[in-house]
PDB file of C-alpha atoms in Angstrom:
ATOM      1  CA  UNK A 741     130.776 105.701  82.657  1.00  0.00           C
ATOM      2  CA  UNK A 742     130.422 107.492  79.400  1.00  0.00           C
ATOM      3  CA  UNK A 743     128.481 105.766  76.339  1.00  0.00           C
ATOM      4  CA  UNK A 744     130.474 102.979  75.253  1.00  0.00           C
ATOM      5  CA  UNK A 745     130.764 101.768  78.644  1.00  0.00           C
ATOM      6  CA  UNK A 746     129.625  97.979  79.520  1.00  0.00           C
ATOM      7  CA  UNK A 747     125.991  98.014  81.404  1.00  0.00           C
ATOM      8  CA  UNK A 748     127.840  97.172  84.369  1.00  0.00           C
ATOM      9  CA  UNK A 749     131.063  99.552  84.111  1.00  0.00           C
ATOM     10  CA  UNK A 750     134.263  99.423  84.966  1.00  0.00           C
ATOM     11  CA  UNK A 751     134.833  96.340  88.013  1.00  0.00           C
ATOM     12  CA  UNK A 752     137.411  96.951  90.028  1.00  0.00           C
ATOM     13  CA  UNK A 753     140.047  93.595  89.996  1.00  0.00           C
ATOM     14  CA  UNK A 754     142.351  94.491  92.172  1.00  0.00           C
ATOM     15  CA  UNK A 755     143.978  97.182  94.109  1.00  0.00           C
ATOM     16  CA  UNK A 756     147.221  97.046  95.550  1.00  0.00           C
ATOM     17  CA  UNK A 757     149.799  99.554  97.725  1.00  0.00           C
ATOM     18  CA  UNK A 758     153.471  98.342  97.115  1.00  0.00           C
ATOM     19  CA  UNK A 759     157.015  99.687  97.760  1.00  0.00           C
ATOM     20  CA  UNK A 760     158.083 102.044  95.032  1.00  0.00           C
ATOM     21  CA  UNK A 761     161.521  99.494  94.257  1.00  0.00           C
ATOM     22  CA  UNK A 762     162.202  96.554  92.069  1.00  0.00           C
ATOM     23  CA  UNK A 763     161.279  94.385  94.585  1.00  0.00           C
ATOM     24  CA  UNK A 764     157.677  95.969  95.141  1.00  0.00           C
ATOM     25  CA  UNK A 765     157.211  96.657  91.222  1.00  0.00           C
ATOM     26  CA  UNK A 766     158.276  92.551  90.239  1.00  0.00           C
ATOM     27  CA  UNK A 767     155.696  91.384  92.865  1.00  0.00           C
ATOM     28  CA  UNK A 768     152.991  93.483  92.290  1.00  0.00           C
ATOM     29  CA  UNK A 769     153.046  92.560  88.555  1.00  0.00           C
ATOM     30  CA  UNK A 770     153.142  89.038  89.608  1.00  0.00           C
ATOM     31  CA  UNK A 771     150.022  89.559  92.130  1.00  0.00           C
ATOM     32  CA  UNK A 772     147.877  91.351  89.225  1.00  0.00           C
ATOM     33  CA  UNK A 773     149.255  88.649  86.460  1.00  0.00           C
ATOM     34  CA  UNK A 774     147.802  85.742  88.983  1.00  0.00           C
ATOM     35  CA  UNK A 775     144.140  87.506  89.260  1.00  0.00           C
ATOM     36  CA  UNK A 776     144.179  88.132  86.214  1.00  0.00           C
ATOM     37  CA  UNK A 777     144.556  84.802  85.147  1.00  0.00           C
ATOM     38  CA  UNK A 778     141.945  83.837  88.159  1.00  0.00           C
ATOM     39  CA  UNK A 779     139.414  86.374  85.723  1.00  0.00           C
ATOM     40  CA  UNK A 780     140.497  84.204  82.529  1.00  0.00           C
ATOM     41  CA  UNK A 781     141.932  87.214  81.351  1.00  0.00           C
ATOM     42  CA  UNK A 782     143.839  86.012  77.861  1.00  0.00           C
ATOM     43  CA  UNK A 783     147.197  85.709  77.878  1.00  0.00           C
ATOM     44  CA  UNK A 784     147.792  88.092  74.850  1.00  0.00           C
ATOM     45  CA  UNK A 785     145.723  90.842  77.446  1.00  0.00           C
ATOM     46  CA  UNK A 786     147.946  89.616  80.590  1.00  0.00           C
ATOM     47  CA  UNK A 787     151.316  90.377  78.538  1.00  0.00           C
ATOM     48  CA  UNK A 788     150.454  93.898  77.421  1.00  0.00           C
ATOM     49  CA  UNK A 789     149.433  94.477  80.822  1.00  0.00           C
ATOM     50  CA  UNK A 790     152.808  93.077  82.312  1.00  0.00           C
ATOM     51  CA  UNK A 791     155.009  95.457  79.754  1.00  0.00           C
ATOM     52  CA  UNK A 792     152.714  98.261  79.927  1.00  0.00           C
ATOM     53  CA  UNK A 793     152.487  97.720  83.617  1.00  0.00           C
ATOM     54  CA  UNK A 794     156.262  97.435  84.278  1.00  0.00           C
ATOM     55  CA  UNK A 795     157.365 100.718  82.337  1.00  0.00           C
ATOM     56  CA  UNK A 796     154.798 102.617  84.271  1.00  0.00           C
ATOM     57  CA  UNK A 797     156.011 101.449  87.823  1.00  0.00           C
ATOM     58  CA  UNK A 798     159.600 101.371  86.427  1.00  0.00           C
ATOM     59  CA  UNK A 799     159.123 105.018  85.521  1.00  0.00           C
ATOM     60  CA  UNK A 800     157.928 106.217  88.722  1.00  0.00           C
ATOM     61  CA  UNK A 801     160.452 104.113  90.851  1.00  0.00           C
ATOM     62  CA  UNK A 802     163.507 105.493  88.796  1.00  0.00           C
ATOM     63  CA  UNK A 803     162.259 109.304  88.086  1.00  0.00           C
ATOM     64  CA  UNK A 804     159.088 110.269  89.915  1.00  0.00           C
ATOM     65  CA  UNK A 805     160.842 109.037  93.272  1.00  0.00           C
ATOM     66  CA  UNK A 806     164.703 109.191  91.851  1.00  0.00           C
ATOM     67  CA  UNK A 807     165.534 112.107  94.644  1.00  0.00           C
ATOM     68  CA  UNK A 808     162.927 110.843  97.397  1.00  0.00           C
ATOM     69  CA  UNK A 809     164.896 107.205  98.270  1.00  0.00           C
ATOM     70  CA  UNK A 810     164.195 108.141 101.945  1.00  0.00           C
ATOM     71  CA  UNK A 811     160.423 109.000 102.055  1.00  0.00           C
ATOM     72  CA  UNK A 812     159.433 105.076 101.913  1.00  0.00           C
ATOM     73  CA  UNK A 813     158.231 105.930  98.404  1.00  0.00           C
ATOM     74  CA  UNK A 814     155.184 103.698  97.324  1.00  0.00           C
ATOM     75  CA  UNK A 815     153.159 103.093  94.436  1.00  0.00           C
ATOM     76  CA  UNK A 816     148.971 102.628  94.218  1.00  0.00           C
ATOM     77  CA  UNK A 817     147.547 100.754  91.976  1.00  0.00           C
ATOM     78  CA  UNK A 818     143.539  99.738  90.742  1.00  0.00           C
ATOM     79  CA  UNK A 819     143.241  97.466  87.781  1.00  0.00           C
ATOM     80  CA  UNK A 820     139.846  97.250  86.899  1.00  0.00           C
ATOM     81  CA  UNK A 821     138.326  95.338  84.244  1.00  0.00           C
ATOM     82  CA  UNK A 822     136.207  97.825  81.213  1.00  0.00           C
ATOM     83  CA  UNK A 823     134.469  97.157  78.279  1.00  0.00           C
ATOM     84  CA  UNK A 824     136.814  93.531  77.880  1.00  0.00           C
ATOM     85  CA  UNK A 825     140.034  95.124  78.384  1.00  0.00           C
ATOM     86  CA  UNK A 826     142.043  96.363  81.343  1.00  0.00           C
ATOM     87  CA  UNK A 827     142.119 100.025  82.836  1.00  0.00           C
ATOM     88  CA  UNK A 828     145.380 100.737  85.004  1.00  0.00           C
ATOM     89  CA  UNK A 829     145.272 103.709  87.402  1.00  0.00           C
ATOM     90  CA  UNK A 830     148.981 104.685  89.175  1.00  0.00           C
ATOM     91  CA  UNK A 831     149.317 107.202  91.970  1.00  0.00           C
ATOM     92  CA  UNK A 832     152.827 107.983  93.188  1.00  0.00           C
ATOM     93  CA  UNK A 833     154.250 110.788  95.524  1.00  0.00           C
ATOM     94  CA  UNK A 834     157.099 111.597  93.689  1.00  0.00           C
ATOM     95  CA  UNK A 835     157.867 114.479  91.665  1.00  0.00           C
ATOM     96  CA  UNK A 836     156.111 116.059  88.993  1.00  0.00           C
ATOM     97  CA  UNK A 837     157.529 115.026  85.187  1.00  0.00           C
ATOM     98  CA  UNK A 838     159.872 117.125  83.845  1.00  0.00           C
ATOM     99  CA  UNK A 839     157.566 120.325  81.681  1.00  0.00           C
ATOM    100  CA  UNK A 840     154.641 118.185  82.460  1.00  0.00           C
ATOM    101  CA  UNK A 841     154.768 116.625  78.752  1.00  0.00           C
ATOM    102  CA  UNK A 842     154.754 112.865  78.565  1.00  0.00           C
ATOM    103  CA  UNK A 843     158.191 111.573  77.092  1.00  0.00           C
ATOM    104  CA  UNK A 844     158.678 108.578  74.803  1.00  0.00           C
ATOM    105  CA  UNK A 845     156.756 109.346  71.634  1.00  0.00           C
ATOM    106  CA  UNK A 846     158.997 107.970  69.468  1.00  0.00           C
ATOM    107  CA  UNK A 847     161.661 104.463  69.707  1.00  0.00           C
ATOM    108  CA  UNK A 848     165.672 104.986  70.209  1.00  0.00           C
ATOM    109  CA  UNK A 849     167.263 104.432  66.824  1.00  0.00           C
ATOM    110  CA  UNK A 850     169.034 101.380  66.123  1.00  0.00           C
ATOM    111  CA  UNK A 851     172.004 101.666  63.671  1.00  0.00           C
ATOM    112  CA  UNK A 852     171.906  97.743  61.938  1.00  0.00           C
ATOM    113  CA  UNK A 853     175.494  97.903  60.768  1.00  0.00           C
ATOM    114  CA  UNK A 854     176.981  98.567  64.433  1.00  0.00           C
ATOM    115  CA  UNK A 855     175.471  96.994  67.786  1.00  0.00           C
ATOM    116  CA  UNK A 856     178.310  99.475  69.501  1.00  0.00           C
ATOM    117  CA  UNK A 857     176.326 102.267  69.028  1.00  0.00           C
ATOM    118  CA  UNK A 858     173.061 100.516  70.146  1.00  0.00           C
ATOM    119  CA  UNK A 859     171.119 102.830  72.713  1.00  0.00           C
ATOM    120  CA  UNK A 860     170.560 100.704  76.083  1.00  0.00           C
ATOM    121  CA  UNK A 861     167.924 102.820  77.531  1.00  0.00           C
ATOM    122  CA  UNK A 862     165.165 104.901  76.492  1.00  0.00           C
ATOM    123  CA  UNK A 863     162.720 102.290  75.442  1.00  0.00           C
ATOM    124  CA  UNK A 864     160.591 102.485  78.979  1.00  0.00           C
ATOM    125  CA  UNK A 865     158.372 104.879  77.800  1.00  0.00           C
ATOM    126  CA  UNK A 866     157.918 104.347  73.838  1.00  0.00           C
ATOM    127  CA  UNK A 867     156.846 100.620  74.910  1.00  0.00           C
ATOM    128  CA  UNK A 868     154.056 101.710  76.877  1.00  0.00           C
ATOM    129  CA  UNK A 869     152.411 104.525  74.885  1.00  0.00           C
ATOM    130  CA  UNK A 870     152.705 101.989  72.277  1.00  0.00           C
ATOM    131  CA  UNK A 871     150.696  99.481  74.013  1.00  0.00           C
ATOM    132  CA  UNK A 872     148.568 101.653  75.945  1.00  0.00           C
ATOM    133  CA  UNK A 873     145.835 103.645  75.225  1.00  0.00           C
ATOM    134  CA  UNK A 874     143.867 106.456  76.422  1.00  0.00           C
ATOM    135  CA  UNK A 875     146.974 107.202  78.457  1.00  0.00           C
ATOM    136  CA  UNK A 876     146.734 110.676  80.499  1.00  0.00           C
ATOM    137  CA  UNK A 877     148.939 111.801  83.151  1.00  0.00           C
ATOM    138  CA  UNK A 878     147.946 114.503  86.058  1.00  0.00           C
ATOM    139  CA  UNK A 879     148.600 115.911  89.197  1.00  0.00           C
ATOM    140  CA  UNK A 880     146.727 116.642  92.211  1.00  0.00           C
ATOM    141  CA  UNK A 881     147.566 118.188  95.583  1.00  0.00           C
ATOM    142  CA  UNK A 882     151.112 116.577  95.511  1.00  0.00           C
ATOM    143  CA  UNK A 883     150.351 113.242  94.175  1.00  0.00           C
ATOM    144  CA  UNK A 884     150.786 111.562  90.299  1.00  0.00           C
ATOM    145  CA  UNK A 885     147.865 110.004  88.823  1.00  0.00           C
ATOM    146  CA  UNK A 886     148.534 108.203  85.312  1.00  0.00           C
ATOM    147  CA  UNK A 887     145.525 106.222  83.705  1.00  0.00           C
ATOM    148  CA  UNK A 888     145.912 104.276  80.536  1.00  0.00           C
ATOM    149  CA  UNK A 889     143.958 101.487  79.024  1.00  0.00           C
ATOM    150  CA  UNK A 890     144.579  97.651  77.413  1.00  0.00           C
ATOM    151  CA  UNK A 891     142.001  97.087  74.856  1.00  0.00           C
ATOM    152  CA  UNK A 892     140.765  93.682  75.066  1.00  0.00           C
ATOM    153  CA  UNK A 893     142.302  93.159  71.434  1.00  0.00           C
ATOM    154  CA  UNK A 894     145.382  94.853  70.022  1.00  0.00           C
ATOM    155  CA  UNK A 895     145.326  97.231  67.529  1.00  0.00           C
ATOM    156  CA  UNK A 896     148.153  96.284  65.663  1.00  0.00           C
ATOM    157  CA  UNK A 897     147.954  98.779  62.977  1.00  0.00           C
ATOM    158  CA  UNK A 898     148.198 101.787  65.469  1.00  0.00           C
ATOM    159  CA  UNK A 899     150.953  99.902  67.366  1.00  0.00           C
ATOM    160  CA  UNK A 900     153.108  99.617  63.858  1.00  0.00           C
ATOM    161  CA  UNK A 901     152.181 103.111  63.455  1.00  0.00           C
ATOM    162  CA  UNK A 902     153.586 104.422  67.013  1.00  0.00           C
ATOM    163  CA  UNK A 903     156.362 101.786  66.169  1.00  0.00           C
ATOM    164  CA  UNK A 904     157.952 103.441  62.901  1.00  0.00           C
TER     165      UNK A 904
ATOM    166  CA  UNK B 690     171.158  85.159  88.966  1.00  0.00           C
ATOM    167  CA  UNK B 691     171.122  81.363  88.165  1.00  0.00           C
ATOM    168  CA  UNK B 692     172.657  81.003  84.480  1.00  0.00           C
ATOM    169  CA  UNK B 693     175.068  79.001  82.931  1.00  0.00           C
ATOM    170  CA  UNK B 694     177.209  78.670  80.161  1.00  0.00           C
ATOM    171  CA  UNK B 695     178.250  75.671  77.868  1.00  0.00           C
ATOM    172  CA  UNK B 696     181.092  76.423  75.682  1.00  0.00           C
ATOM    173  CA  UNK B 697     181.582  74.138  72.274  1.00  0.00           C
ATOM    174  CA  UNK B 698     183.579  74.911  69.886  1.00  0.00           C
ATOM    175  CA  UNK B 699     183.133  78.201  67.765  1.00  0.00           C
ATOM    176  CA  UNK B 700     180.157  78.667  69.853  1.00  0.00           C
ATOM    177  CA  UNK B 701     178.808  79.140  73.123  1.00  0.00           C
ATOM    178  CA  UNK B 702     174.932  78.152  74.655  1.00  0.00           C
ATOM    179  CA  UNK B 703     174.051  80.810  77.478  1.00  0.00           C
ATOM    180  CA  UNK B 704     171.132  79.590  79.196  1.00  0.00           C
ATOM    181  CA  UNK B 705     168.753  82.034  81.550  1.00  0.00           C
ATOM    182  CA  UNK B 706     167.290  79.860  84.406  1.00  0.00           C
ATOM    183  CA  UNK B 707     165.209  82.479  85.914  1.00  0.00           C
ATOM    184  CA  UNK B 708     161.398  83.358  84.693  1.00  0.00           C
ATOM    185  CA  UNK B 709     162.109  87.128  84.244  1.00  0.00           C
ATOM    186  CA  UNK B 710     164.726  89.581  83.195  1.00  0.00           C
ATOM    187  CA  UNK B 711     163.584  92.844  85.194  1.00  0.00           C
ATOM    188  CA  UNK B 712     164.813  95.720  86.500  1.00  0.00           C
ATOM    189  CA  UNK B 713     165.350  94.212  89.919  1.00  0.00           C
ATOM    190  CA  UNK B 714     167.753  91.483  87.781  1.00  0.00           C
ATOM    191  CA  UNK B 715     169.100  93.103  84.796  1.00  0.00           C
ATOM    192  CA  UNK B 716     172.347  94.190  86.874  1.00  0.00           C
ATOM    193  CA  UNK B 717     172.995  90.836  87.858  1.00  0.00           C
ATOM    194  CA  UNK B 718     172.437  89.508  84.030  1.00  0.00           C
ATOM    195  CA  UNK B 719     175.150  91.451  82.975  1.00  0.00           C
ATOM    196  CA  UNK B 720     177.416  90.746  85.590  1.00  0.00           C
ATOM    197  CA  UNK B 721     176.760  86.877  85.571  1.00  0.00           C
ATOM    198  CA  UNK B 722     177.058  86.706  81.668  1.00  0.00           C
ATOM    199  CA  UNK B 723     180.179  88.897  81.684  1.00  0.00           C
ATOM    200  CA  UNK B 724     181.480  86.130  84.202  1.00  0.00           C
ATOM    201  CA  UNK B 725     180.847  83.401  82.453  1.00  0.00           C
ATOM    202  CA  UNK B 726     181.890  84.316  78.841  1.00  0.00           C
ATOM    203  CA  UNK B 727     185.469  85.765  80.030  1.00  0.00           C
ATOM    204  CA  UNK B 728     188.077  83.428  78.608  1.00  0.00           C
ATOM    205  CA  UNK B 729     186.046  82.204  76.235  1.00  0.00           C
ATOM    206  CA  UNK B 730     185.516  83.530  72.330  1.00  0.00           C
ATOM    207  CA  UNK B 731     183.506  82.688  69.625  1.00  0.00           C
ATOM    208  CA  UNK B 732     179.352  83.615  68.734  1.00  0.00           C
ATOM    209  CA  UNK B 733     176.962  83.022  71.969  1.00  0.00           C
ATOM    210  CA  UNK B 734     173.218  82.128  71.854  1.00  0.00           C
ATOM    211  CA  UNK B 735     171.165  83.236  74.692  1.00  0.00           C
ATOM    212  CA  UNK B 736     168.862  80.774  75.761  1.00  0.00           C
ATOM    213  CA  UNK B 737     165.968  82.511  76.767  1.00  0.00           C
ATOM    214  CA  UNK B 738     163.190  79.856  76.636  1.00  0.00           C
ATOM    215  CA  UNK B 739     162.253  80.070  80.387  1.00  0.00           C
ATOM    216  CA  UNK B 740     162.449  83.921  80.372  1.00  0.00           C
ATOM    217  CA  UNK B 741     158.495  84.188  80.766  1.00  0.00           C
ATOM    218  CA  UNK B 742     159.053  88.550  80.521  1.00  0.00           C
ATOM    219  CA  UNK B 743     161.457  91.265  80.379  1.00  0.00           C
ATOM    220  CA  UNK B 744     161.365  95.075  80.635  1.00  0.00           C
ATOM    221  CA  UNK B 745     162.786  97.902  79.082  1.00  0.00           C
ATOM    222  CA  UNK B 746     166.054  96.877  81.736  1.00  0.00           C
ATOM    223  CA  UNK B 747     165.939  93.676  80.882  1.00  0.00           C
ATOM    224  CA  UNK B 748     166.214  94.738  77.415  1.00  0.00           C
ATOM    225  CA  UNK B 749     168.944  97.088  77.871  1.00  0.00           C
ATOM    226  CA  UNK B 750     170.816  93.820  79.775  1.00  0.00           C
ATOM    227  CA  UNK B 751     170.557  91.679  76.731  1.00  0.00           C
ATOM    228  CA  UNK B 752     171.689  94.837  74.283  1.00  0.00           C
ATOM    229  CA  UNK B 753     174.793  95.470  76.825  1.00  0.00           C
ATOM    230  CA  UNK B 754     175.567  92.191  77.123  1.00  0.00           C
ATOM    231  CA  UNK B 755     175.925  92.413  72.935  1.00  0.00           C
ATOM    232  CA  UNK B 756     177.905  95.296  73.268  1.00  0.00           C
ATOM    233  CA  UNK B 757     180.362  93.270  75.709  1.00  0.00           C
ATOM    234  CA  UNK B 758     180.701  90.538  73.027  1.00  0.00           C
ATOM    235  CA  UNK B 759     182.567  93.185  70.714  1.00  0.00           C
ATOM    236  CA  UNK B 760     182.229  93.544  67.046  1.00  0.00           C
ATOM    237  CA  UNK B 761     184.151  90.297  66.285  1.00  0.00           C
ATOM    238  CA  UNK B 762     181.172  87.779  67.813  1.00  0.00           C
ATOM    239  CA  UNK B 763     177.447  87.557  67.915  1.00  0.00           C
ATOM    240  CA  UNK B 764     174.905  87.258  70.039  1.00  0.00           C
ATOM    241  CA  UNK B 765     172.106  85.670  69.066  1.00  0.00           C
ATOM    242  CA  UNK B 766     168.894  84.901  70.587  1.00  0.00           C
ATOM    243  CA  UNK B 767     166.609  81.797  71.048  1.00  0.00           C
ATOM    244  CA  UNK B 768     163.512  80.401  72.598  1.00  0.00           C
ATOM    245  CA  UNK B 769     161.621  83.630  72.810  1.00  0.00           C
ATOM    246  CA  UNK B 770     158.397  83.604  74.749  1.00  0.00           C
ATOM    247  CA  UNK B 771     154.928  85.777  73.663  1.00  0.00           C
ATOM    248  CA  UNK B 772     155.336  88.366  75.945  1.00  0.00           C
ATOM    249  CA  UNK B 773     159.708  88.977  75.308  1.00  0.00           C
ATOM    250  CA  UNK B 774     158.724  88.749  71.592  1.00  0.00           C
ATOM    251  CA  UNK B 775     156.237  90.956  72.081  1.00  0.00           C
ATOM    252  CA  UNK B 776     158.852  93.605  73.521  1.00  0.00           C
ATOM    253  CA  UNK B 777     161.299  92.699  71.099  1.00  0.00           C
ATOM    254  CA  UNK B 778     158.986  93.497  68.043  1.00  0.00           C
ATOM    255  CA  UNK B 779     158.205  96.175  69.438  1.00  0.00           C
ATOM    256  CA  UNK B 780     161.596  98.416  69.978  1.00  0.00           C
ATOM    257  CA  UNK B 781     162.540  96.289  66.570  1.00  0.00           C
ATOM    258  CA  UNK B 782     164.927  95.054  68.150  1.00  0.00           C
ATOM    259  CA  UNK B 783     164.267  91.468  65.981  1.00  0.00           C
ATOM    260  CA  UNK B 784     165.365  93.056  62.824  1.00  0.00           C
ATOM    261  CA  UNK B 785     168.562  93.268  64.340  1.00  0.00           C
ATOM    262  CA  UNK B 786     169.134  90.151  65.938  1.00  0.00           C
ATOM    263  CA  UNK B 787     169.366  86.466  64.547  1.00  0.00           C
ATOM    264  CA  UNK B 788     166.292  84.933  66.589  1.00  0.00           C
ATOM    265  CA  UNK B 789     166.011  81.284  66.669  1.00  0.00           C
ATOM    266  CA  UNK B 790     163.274  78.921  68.036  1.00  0.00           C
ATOM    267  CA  UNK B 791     165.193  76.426  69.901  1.00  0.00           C
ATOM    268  CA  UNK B 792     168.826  76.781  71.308  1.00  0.00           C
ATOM    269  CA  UNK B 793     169.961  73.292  70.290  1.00  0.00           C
ATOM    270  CA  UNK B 794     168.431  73.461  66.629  1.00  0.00           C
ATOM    271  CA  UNK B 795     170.223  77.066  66.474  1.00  0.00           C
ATOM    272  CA  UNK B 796     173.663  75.490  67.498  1.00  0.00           C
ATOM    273  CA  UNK B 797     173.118  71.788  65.545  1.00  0.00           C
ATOM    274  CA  UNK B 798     172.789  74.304  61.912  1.00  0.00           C
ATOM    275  CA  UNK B 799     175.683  76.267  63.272  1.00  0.00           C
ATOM    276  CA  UNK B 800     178.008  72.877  63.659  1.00  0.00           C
ATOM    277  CA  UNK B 801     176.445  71.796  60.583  1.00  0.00           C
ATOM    278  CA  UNK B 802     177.981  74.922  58.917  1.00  0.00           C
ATOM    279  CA  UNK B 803     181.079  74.696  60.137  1.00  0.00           C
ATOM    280  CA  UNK B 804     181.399  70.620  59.032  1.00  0.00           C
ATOM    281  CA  UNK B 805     179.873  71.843  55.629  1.00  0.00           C
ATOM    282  CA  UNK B 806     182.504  74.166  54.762  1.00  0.00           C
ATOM    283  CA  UNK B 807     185.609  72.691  56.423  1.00  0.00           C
TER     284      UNK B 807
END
């Protein structure tokens, strides 16, 4: 740990190896949601984790994996408890992202005078830089590693400010 | 996906029975709604007081589901939970929907309306 750390560090919660589909991604989140709440984890704490957590997983099943459907694609994941929030660390097999740049730093537009023209996608990945932090993304012989962090409390201001 | 629909008059209660609207769902939300609103007309509220969570899918169900409604009716939303507020604050998506807190008070003001001015 580097200074700021807890004296004990990060503690490991849970780890988990799960199909890289909807199936695998809706009952992992319920499996980490349940210890969570076992660890008395607040429930403001628990629902960043479950949005942040989704998008993440959701990403990878849909892009990292979108060409490998036949490679039993799968998804590992530690959720460890640090300095009273939650530190997530993904590691896929899938592809590399797209000029190595993480996407999503700003919302979809939403015209107010015509839901017709309402985008239905591209939300995945504002939501989660937006409620993570300390997010990083690399690669290492062949495999995706993406960290990112739940602070124990929001920052709401910073969240507004990713928001806008 | 186990929803259903109660049509009254000028308005229509669509109530979500299921604890999440996911990616592994949000096909099926769109389908089942589009079912169950064909042949009728008039605003619907989505019910969404046992949705526990949604994702960005489940998001994109309940803004195509909007779209599928037309320009003529509304959909407007009720009974949202932390973390679905939370997601809806978010994308700011609630400055674009009417949100209510509870279904029946939503449609009660709506009837109310439509006594008041007839």
């Amino acid at each position: 740990m580097t200074s700021g750390g807890g004296i004990l560090g990060p503690r490991l919660l849970i780890s988990l190896h799960f199909p890289a589909g909807p199936d695998g991604v809706r009952h992992a989140l319920l499996t980490v949601d349940a210890t969570l709440h076992a660890e008395g984890i607040s429930d403001d704490l628990r629902d960043r984790t479950q949005i942040a957590l989704a998008e993440a997983c959701n990403n990878i099943v849909e892009h990292a994996y979108c060409d490998r459907q036949g490679d039993n694609p799968s998804i590992t994941l530690d959720v460890a408890s640090d300095r009273g929030g939650i530190q997530i660390t993904l590691r896929d097999k899938g592809g590399p992202m797209p000029n190595g740049q993480l996407p999503g730093a700003v919302f979809p537009q939403i015209a107010d005078d015509d839901p017709l023209l309402w985008p239905e996608g591209g939300f995945g990945w504002p939501i989660l830089r937006s409620m993570a932090r300390a997010l990083s993304m690399s690669r290492c012989h062949g495999q995706n590693i993406l960290r990112f962090r739940l602070p124990g409390v929001d920052d709401p201001l910073q969240s507004r400010q990713k928001a806008m | 996906m186990n929803m259903d629909f109660e049509s009254r008059p000028m308005i229509g209660i669509m109530k979500v029975r299921e604890n999440r609207i996911d990616s592994r769902v949000a096909i099926a939300f769109k389908d089942r709604f589009r079912d169950l609103v064909s042949g009728s007309g008039g605003d619907v509220i989505l019910d969404l007081s046992r949705v526990d969570f949604i994702d960005s899918s489940g998001l994109g169900a309940i803004i195509a589901v909007r779209k599928l409604l037309g320009s003529e009716r509304q959909l407007e939303l009720a009974g949202l939970q932390p973390a679905v507020n939370k997601v809806m604050t978010l994308t700011r998506m609630h400055t674009v929907f009417a949100i209510h807190t509870d279904a029946e008070a939503a449609a009660a003001a709506r009837g109310a309306a439509i006594q008041a001015t007839s």
